[in-house]
PDB file of C-alpha atoms and ligand atoms in Angstrom:
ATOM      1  CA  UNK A 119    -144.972-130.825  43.512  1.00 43.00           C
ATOM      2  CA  UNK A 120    -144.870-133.864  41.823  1.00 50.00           C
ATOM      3  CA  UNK A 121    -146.289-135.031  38.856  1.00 53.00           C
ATOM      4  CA  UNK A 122    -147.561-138.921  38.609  1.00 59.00           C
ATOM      5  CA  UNK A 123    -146.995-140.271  35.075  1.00 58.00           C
ATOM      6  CA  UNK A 124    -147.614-143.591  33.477  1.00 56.00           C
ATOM      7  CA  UNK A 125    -144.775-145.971  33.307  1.00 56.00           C
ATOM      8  CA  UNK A 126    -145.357-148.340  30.201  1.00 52.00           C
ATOM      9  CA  UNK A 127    -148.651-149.713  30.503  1.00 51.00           C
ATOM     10  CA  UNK A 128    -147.650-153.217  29.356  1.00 62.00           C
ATOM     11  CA  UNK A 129    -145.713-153.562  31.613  1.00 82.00           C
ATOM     12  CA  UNK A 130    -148.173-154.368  34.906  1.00 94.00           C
ATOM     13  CA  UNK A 131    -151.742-155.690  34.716  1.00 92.00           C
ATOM     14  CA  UNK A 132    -152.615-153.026  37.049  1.00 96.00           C
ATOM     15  CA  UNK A 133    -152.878-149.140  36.467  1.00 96.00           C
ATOM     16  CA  UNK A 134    -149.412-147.532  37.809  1.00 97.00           C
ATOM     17  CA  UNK A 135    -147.680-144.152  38.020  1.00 97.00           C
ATOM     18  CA  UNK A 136    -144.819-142.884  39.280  1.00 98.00           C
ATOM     19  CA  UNK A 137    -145.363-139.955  41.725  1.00 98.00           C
ATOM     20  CA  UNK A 138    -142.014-139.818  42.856  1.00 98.00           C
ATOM     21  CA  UNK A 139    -138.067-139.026  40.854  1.00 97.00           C
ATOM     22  CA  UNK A 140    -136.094-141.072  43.171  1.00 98.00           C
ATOM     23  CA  UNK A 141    -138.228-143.684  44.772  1.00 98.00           C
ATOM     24  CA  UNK A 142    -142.169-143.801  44.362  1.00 98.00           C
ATOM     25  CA  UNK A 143    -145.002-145.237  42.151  1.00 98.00           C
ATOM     26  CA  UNK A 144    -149.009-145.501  43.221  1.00 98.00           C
ATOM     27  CA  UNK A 145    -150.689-148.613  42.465  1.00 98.00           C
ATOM     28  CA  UNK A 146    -154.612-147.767  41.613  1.00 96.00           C
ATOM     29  CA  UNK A 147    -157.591-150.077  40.895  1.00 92.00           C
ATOM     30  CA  UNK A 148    -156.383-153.695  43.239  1.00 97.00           C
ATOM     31  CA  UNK A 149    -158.390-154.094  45.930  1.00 97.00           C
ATOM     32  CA  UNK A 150    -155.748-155.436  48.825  1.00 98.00           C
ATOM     33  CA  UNK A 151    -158.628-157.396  51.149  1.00 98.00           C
ATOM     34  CA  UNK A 152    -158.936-159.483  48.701  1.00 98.00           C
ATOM     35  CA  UNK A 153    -156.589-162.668  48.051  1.00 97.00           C
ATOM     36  CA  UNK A 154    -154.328-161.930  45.207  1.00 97.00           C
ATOM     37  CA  UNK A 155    -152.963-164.323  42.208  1.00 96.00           C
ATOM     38  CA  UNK A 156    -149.035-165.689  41.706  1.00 96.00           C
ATOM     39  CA  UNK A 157    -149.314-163.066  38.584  1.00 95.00           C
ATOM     40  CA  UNK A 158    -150.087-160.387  40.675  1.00 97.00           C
ATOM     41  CA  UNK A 159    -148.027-160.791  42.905  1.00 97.00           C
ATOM     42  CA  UNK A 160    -144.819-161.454  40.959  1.00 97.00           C
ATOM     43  CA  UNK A 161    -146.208-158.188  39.127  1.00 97.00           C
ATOM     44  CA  UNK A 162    -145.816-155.790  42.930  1.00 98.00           C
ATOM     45  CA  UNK A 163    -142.850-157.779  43.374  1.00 98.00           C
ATOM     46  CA  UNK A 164    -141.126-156.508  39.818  1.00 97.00           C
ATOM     47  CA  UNK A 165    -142.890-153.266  40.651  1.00 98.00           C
ATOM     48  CA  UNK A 166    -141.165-153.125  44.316  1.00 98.00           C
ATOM     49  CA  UNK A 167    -138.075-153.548  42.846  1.00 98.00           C
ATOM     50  CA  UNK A 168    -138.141-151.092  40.243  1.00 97.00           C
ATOM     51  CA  UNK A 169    -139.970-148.136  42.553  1.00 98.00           C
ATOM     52  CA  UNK A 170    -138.598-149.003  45.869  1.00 98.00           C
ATOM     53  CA  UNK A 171    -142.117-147.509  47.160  1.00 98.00           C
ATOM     54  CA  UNK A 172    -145.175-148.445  46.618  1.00 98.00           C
ATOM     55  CA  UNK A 173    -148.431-146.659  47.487  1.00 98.00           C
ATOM     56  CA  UNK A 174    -151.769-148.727  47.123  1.00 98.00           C
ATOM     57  CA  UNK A 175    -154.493-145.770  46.883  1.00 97.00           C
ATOM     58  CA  UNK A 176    -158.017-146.076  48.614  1.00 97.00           C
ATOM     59  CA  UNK A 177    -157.899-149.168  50.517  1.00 98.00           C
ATOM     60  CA  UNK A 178    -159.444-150.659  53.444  1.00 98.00           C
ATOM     61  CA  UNK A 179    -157.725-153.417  55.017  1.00 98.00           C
ATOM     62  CA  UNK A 180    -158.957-155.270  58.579  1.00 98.00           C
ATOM     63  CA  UNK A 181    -155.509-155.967  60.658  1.00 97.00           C
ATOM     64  CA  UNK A 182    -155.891-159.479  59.874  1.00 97.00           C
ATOM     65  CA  UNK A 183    -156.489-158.786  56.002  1.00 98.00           C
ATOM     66  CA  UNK A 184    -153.007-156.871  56.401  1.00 98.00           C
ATOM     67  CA  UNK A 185    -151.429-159.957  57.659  1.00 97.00           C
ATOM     68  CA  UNK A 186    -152.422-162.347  54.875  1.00 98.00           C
ATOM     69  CA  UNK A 187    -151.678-159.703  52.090  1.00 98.00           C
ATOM     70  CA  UNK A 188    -148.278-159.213  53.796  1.00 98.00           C
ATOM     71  CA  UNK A 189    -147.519-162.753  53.773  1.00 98.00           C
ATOM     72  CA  UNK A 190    -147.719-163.235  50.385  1.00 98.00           C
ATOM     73  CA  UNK A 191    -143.750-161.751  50.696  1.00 98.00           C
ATOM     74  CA  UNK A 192    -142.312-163.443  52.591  1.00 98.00           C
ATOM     75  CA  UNK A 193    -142.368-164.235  56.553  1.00 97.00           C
ATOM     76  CA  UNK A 194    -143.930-161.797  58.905  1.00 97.00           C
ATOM     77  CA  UNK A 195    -141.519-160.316  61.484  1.00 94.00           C
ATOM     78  CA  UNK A 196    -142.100-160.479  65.318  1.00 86.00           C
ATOM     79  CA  UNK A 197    -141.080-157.272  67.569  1.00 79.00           C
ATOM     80  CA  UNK A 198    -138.877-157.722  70.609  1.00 73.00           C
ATOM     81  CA  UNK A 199    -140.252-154.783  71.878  1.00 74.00           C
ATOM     82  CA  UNK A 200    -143.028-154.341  74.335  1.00 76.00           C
ATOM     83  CA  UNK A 201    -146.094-151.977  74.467  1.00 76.00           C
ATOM     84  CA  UNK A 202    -146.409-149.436  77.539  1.00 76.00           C
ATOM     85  CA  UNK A 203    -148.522-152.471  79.355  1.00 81.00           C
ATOM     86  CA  UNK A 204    -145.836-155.063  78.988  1.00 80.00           C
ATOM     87  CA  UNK A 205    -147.309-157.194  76.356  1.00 81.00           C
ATOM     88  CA  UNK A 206    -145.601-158.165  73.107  1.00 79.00           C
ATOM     89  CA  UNK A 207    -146.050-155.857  70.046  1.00 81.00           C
ATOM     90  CA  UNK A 208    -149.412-157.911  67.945  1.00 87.00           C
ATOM     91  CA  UNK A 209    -147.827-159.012  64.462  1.00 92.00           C
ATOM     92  CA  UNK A 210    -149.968-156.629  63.035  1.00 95.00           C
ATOM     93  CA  UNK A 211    -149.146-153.272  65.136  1.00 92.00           C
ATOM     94  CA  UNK A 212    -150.569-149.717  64.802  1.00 94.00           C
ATOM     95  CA  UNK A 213    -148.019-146.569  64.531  1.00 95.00           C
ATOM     96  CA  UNK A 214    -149.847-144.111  66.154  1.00 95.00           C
ATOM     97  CA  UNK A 215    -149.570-140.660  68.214  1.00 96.00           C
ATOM     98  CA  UNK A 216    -152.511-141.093  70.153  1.00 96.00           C
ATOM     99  CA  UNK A 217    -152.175-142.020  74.069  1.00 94.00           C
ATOM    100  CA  UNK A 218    -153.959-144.616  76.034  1.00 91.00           C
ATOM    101  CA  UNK A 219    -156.730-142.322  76.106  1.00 93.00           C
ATOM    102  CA  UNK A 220    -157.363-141.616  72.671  1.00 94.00           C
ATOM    103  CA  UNK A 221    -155.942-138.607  72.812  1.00 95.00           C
ATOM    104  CA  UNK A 222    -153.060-136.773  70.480  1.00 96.00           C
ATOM    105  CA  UNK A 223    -149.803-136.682  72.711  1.00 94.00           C
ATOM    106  CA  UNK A 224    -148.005-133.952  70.897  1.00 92.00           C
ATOM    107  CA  UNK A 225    -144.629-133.297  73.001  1.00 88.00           C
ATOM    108  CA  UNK A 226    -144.867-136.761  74.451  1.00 89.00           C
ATOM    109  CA  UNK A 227    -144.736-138.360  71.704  1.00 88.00           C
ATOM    110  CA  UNK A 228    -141.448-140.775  70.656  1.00 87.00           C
ATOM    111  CA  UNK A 229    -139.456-139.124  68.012  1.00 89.00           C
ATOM    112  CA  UNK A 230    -137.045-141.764  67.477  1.00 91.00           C
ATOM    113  CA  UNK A 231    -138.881-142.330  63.758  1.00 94.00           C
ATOM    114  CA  UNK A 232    -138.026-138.848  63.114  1.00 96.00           C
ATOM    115  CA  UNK A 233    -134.372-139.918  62.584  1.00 98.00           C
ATOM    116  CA  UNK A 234    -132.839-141.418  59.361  1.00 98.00           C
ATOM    117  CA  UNK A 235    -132.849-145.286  59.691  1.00 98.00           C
ATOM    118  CA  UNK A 236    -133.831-148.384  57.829  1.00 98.00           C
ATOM    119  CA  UNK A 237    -135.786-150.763  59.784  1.00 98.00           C
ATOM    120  CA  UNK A 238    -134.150-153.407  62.383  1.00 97.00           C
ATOM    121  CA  UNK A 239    -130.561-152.657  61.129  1.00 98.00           C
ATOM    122  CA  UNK A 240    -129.711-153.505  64.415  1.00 97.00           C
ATOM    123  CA  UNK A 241    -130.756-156.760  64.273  1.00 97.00           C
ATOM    124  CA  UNK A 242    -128.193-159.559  62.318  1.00 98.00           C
ATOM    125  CA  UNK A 243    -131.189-160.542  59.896  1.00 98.00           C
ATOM    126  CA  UNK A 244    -132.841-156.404  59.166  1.00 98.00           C
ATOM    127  CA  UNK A 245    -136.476-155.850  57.613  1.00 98.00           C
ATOM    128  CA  UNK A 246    -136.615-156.167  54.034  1.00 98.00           C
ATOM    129  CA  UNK A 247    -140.078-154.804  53.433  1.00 98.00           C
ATOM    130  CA  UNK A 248    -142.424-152.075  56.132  1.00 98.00           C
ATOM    131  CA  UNK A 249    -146.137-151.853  55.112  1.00 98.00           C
ATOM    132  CA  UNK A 250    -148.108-148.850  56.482  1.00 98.00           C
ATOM    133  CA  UNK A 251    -151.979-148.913  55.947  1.00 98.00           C
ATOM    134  CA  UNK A 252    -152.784-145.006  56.869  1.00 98.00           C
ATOM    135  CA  UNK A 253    -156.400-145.634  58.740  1.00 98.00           C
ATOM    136  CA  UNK A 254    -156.249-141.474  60.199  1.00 98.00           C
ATOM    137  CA  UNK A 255    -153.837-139.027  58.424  1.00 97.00           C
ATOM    138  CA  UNK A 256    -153.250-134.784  59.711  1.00 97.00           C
ATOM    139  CA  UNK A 257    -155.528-133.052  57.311  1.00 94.00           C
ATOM    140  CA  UNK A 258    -151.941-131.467  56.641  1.00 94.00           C
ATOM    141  CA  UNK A 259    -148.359-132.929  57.125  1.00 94.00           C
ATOM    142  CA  UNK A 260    -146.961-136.032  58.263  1.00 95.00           C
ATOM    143  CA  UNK A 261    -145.143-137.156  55.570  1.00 98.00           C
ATOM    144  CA  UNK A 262    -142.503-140.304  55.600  1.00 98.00           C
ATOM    145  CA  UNK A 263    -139.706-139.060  53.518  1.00 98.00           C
ATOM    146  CA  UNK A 264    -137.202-141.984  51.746  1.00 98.00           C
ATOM    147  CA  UNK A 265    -133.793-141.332  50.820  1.00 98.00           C
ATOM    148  CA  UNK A 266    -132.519-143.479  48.109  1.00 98.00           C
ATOM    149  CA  UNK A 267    -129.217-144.964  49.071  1.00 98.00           C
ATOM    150  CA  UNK A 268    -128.722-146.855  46.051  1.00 98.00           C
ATOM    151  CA  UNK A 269    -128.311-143.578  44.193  1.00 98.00           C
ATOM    152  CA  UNK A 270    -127.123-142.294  47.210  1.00 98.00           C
ATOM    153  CA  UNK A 271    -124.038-144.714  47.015  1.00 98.00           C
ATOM    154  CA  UNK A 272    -123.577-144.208  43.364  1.00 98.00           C
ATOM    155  CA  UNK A 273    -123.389-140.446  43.222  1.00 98.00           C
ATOM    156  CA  UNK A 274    -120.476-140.890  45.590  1.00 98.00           C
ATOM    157  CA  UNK A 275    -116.637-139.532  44.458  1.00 98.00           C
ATOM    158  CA  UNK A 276    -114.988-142.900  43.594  1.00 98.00           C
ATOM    159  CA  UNK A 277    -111.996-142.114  45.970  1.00 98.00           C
ATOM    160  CA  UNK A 278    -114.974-142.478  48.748  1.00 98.00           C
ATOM    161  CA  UNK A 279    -116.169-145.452  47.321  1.00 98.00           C
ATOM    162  CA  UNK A 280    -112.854-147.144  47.182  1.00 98.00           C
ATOM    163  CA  UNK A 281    -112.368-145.594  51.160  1.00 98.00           C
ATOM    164  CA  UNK A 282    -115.735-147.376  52.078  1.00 98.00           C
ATOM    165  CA  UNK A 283    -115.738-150.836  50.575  1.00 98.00           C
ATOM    166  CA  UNK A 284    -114.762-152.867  52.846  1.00 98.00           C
ATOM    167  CA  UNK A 285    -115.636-150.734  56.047  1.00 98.00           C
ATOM    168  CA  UNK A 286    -118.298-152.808  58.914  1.00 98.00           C
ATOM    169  CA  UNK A 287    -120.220-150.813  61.025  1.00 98.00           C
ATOM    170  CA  UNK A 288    -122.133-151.629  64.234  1.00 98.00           C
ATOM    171  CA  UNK A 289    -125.190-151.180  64.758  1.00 98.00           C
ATOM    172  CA  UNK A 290    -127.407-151.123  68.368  1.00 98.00           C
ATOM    173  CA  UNK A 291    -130.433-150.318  69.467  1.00 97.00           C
ATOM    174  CA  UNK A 292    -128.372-148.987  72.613  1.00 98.00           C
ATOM    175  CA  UNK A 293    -126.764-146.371  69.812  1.00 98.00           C
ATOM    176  CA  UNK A 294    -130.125-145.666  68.332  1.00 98.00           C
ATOM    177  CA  UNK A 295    -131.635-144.636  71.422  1.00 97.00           C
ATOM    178  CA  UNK A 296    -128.498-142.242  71.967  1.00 97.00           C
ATOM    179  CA  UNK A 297    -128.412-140.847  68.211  1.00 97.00           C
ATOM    180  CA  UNK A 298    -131.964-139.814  68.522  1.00 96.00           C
ATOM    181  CA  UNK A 299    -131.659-138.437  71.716  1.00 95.00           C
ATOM    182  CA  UNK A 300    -134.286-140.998  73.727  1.00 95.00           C
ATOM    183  CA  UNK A 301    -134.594-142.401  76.711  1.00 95.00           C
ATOM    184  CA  UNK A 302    -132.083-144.582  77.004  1.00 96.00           C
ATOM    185  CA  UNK A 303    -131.794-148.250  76.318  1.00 97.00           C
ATOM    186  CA  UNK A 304    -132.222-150.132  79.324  1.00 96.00           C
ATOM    187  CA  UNK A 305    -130.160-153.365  80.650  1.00 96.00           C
ATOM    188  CA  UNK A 306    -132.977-155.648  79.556  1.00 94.00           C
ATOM    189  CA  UNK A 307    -133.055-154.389  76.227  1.00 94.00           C
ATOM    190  CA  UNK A 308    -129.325-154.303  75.556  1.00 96.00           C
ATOM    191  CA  UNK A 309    -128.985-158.157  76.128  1.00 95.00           C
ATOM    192  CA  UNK A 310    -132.023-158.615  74.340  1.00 92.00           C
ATOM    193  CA  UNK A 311    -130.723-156.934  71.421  1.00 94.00           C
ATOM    194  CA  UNK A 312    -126.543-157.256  71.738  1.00 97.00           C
ATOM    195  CA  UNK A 313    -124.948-154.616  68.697  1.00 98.00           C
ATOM    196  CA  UNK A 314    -124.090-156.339  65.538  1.00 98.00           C
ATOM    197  CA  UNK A 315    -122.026-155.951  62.979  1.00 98.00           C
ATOM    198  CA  UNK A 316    -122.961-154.892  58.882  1.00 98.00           C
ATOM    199  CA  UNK A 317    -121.182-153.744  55.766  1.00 98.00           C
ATOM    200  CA  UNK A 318    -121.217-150.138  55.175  1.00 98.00           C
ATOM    201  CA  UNK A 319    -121.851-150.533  51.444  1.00 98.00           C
ATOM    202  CA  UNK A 320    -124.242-153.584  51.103  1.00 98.00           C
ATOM    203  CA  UNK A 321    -125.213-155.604  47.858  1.00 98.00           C
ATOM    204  CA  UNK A 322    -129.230-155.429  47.569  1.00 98.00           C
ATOM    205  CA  UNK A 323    -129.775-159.149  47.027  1.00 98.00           C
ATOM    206  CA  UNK A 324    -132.430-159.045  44.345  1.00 98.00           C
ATOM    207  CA  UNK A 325    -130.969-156.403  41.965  1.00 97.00           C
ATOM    208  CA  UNK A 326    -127.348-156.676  43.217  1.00 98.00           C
ATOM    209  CA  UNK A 327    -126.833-152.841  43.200  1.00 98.00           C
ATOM    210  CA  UNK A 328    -124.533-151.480  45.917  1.00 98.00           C
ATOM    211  CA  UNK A 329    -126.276-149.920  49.059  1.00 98.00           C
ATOM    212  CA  UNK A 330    -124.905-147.233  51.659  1.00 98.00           C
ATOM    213  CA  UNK A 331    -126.112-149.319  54.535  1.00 98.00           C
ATOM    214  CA  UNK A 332    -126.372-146.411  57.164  1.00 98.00           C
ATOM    215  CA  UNK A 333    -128.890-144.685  59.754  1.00 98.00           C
ATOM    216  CA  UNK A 334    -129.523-143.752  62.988  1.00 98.00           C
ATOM    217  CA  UNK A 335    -129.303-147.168  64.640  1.00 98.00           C
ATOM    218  CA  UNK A 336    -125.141-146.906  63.664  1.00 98.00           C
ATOM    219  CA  UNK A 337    -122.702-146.831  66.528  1.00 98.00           C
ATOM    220  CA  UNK A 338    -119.776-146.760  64.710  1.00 98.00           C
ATOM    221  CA  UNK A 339    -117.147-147.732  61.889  1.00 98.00           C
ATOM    222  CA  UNK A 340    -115.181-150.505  62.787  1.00 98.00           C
ATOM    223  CA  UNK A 341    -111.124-149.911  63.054  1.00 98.00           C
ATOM    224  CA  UNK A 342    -111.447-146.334  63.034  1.00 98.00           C
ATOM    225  CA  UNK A 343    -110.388-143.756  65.845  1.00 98.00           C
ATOM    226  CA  UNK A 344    -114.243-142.505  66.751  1.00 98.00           C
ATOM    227  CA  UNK A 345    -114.278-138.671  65.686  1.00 98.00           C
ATOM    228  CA  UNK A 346    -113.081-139.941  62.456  1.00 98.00           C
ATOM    229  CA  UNK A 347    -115.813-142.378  62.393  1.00 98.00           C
ATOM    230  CA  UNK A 348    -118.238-139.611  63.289  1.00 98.00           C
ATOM    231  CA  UNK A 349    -117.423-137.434  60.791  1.00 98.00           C
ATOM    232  CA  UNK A 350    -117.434-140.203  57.545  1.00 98.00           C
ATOM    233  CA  UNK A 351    -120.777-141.400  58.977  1.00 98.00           C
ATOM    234  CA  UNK A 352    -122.025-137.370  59.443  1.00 98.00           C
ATOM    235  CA  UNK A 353    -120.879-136.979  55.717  1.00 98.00           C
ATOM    236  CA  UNK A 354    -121.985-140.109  53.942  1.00 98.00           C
ATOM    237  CA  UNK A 355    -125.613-139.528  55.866  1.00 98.00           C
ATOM    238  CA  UNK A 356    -125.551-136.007  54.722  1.00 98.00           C
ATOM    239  CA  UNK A 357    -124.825-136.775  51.379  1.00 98.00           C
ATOM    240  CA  UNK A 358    -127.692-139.700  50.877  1.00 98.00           C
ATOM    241  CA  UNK A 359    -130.419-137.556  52.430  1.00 98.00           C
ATOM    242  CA  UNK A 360    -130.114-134.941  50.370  1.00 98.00           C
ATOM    243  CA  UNK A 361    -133.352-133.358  48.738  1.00 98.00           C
ATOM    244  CA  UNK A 362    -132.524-134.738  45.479  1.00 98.00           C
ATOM    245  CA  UNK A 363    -132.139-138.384  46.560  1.00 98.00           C
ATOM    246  CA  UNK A 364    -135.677-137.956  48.706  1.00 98.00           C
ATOM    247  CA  UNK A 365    -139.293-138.652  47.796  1.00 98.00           C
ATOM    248  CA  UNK A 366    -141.774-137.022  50.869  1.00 98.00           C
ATOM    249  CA  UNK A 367    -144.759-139.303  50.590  1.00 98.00           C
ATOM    250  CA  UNK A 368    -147.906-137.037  51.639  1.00 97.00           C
ATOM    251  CA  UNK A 369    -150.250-139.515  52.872  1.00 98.00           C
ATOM    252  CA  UNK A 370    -154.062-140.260  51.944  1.00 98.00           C
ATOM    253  CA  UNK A 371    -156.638-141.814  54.578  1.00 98.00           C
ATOM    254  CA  UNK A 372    -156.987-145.656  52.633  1.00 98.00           C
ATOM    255  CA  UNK A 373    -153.036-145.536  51.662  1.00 98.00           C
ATOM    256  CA  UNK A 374    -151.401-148.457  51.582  1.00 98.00           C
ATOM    257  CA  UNK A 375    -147.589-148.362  51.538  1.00 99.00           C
ATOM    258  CA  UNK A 376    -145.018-151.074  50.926  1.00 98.00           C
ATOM    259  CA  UNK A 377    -141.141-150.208  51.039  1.00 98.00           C
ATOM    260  CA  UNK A 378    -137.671-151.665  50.324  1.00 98.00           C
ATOM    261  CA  UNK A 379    -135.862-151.214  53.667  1.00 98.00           C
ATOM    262  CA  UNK A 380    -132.687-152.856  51.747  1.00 98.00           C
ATOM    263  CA  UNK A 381    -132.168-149.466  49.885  1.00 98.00           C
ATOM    264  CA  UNK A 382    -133.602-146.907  51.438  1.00 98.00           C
ATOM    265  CA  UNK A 383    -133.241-144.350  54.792  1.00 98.00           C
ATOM    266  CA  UNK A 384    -136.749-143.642  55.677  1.00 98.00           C
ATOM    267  CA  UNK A 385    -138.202-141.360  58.950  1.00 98.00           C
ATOM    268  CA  UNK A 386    -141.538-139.526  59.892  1.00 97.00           C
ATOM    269  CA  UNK A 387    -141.797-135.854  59.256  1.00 94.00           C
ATOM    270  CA  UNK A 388    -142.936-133.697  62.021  1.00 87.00           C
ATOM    271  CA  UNK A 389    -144.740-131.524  59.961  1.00 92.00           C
ATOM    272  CA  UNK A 390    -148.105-131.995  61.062  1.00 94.00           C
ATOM    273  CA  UNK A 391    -150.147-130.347  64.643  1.00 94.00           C
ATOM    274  CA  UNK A 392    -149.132-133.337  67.338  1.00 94.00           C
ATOM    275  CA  UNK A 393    -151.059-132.244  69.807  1.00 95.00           C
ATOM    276  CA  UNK A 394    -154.492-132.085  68.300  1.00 96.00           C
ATOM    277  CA  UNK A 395    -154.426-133.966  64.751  1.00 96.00           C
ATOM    278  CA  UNK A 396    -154.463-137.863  65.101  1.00 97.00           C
ATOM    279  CA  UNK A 397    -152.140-139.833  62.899  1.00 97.00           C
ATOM    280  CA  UNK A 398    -152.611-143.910  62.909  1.00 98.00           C
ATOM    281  CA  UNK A 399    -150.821-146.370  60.596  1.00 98.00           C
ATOM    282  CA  UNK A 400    -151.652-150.105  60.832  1.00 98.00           C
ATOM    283  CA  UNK A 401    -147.900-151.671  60.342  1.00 98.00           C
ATOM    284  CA  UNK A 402    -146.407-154.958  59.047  1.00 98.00           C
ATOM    285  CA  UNK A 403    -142.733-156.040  58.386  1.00 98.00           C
ATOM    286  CA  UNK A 404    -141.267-158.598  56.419  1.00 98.00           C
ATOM    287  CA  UNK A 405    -138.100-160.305  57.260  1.00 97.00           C
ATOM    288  CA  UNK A 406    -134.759-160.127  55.208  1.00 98.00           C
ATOM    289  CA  UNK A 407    -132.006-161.423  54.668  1.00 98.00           C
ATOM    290  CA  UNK A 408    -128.072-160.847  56.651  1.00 98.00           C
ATOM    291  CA  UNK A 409    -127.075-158.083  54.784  1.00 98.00           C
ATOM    292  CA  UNK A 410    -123.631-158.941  52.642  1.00 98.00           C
TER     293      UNK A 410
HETATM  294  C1  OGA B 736    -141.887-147.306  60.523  1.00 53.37           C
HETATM  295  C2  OGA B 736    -141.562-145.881  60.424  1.00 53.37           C
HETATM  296  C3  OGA B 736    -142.409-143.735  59.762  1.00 53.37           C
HETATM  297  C4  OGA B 736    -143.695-142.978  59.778  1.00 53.37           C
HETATM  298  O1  OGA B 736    -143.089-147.640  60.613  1.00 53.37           O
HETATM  299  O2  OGA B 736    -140.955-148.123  60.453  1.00 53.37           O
HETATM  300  O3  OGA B 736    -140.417-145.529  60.503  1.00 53.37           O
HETATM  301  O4  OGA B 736    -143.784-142.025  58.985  1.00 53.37           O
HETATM  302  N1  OGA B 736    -142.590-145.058  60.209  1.00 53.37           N
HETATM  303  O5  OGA B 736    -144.582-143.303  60.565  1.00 53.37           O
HETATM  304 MN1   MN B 737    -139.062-147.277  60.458  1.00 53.37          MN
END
């Protein structure tokens, strides 16, 4: 269990305490529905950077409400994907294992988010920040767990950090589907979304730490026969998820949680009852930058 604490007080003009060691910090007393100042949002922005998660408590946010708060960083990211009907994913879309009928779909349900992976890597320009606004939570489980990769990287033996520098990976959504063991991609979707190409160890633009870029949606390390390939990837992902480099965010109905996709792994846990507890997130992403 962990303990929140205050981080200096001076610091924000909002109450906030850090509920997690690695990554982690709950935001208490702003009320999200409402527009915000330049001040307070520079002040989540320094926050962001510094806790890599942030969890707004109690709020109670209309789907458009969660689009103007999310714009206020940055440009709100369109999904190529489509919803069971065929239409296009709304800007503002809800995470959610309930079918069509309302109804929990326990085995059914797509388990691709219960794999290690930071949003979009397979796209050239990736997610910089996922907001989840928990409108049903299990009344126990279904955590997100986030692995910090900054400390991740920086825990590493220096002989693998010298081995990795200048290593590129690719990254597909074709790969994803086959890491996590889904259905697999289909034609359409592999020329809508051709692999690409990113640094295994990126620089986070804003604080300019180094990153194990890494996840579920990797194919493969470039220039490398592919067991060995496997096996660094196996190891480095191994290493970076370990329970020391995660914070398991146990969520509250009214949560409101903002992350830093540039320098962390993040998935769903499936520790909660599928098949008869109902679990709905209201989700917006905001676009980054080419990763370098
Ligand atoms: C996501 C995601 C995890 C969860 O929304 O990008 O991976 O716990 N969600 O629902
Ligand atoms: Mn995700």
């Amino acid at each position: 269990m962990q303990v929140a604490h205050s981080v200096e007080s001076d610091a924000y003009p909002f109450e906030i305490n850090r509920i997690g060691d690695v990554a982690g910090a709950e935001i208490i007393g702003l009320d999200l529905s409402k527009p915000i100042d330049i001040a307070t949002r520079d002040a989540i922005m320094r926050a962001f950077l510094e806790h890599h998660v942030l969890v707004f408590r109690d709020q109670d946010l209309t789907k458009d409400q969660q689009a103007a708060f999310s714009e206020n960083f940055g440009t709100l990211e369109h999904h190529v994907g489509r919803l069971p009907n065929g239409e296009p994913f709304p800007i503002v879309h809800t995470v959610t294992n309930l079918g069509p009928d309302g109804k929990p779909l326990g085995e059914k349900m797509g388990k691709g988010n219960f794999h290690w992976h930071t949003d979009k890597s397979y796209h050239e320009v990736p997610s910089l920040m996922t907001m989840l606004h928990a409108k049903q939570v299990p009344a126990d489980g279904g955590d997100t767990q986030f692995a910090n990769t900054r400390m991740g990287y920086a825990a590493l033996p220096e002989a693998t950090k010298d081995r990795i520098a200048e290593m590129k990976a690719e990254h597909s959504w074709e790969a994803s589907r086959r890491n996590t063991k889904s259905p697999p991609a289909t034609e359409e979707q592999k020329r809508e979304r051709p692999p690409v190409t990113h640094p295994v160890v990126r620089t986070h633009p804003d604080t300019k730490d180094k990153i194990l870029y890494v996840g579920c949606h990797v194919s493969h390390i470039h220039d490398m026969p592919r067991d060995e390939s496997d096996d660094l990837l196996a190891e480095l992902m191994d290493h970076t998820t370990q329970p020391k480099f995660v914070y398991s965010h146990r969520w509250r109905k009214g949560d409101y949680v903002m992350w830093d996709n540039r320098c962390l792994l993040h998935r769903a846990s499936p520790n909660f009852d599928t098949a008869n507890e109902a679990r709905v997130l209201h989700r917006t992403v905001i676009i980054g930058t080419k990763p370098y």
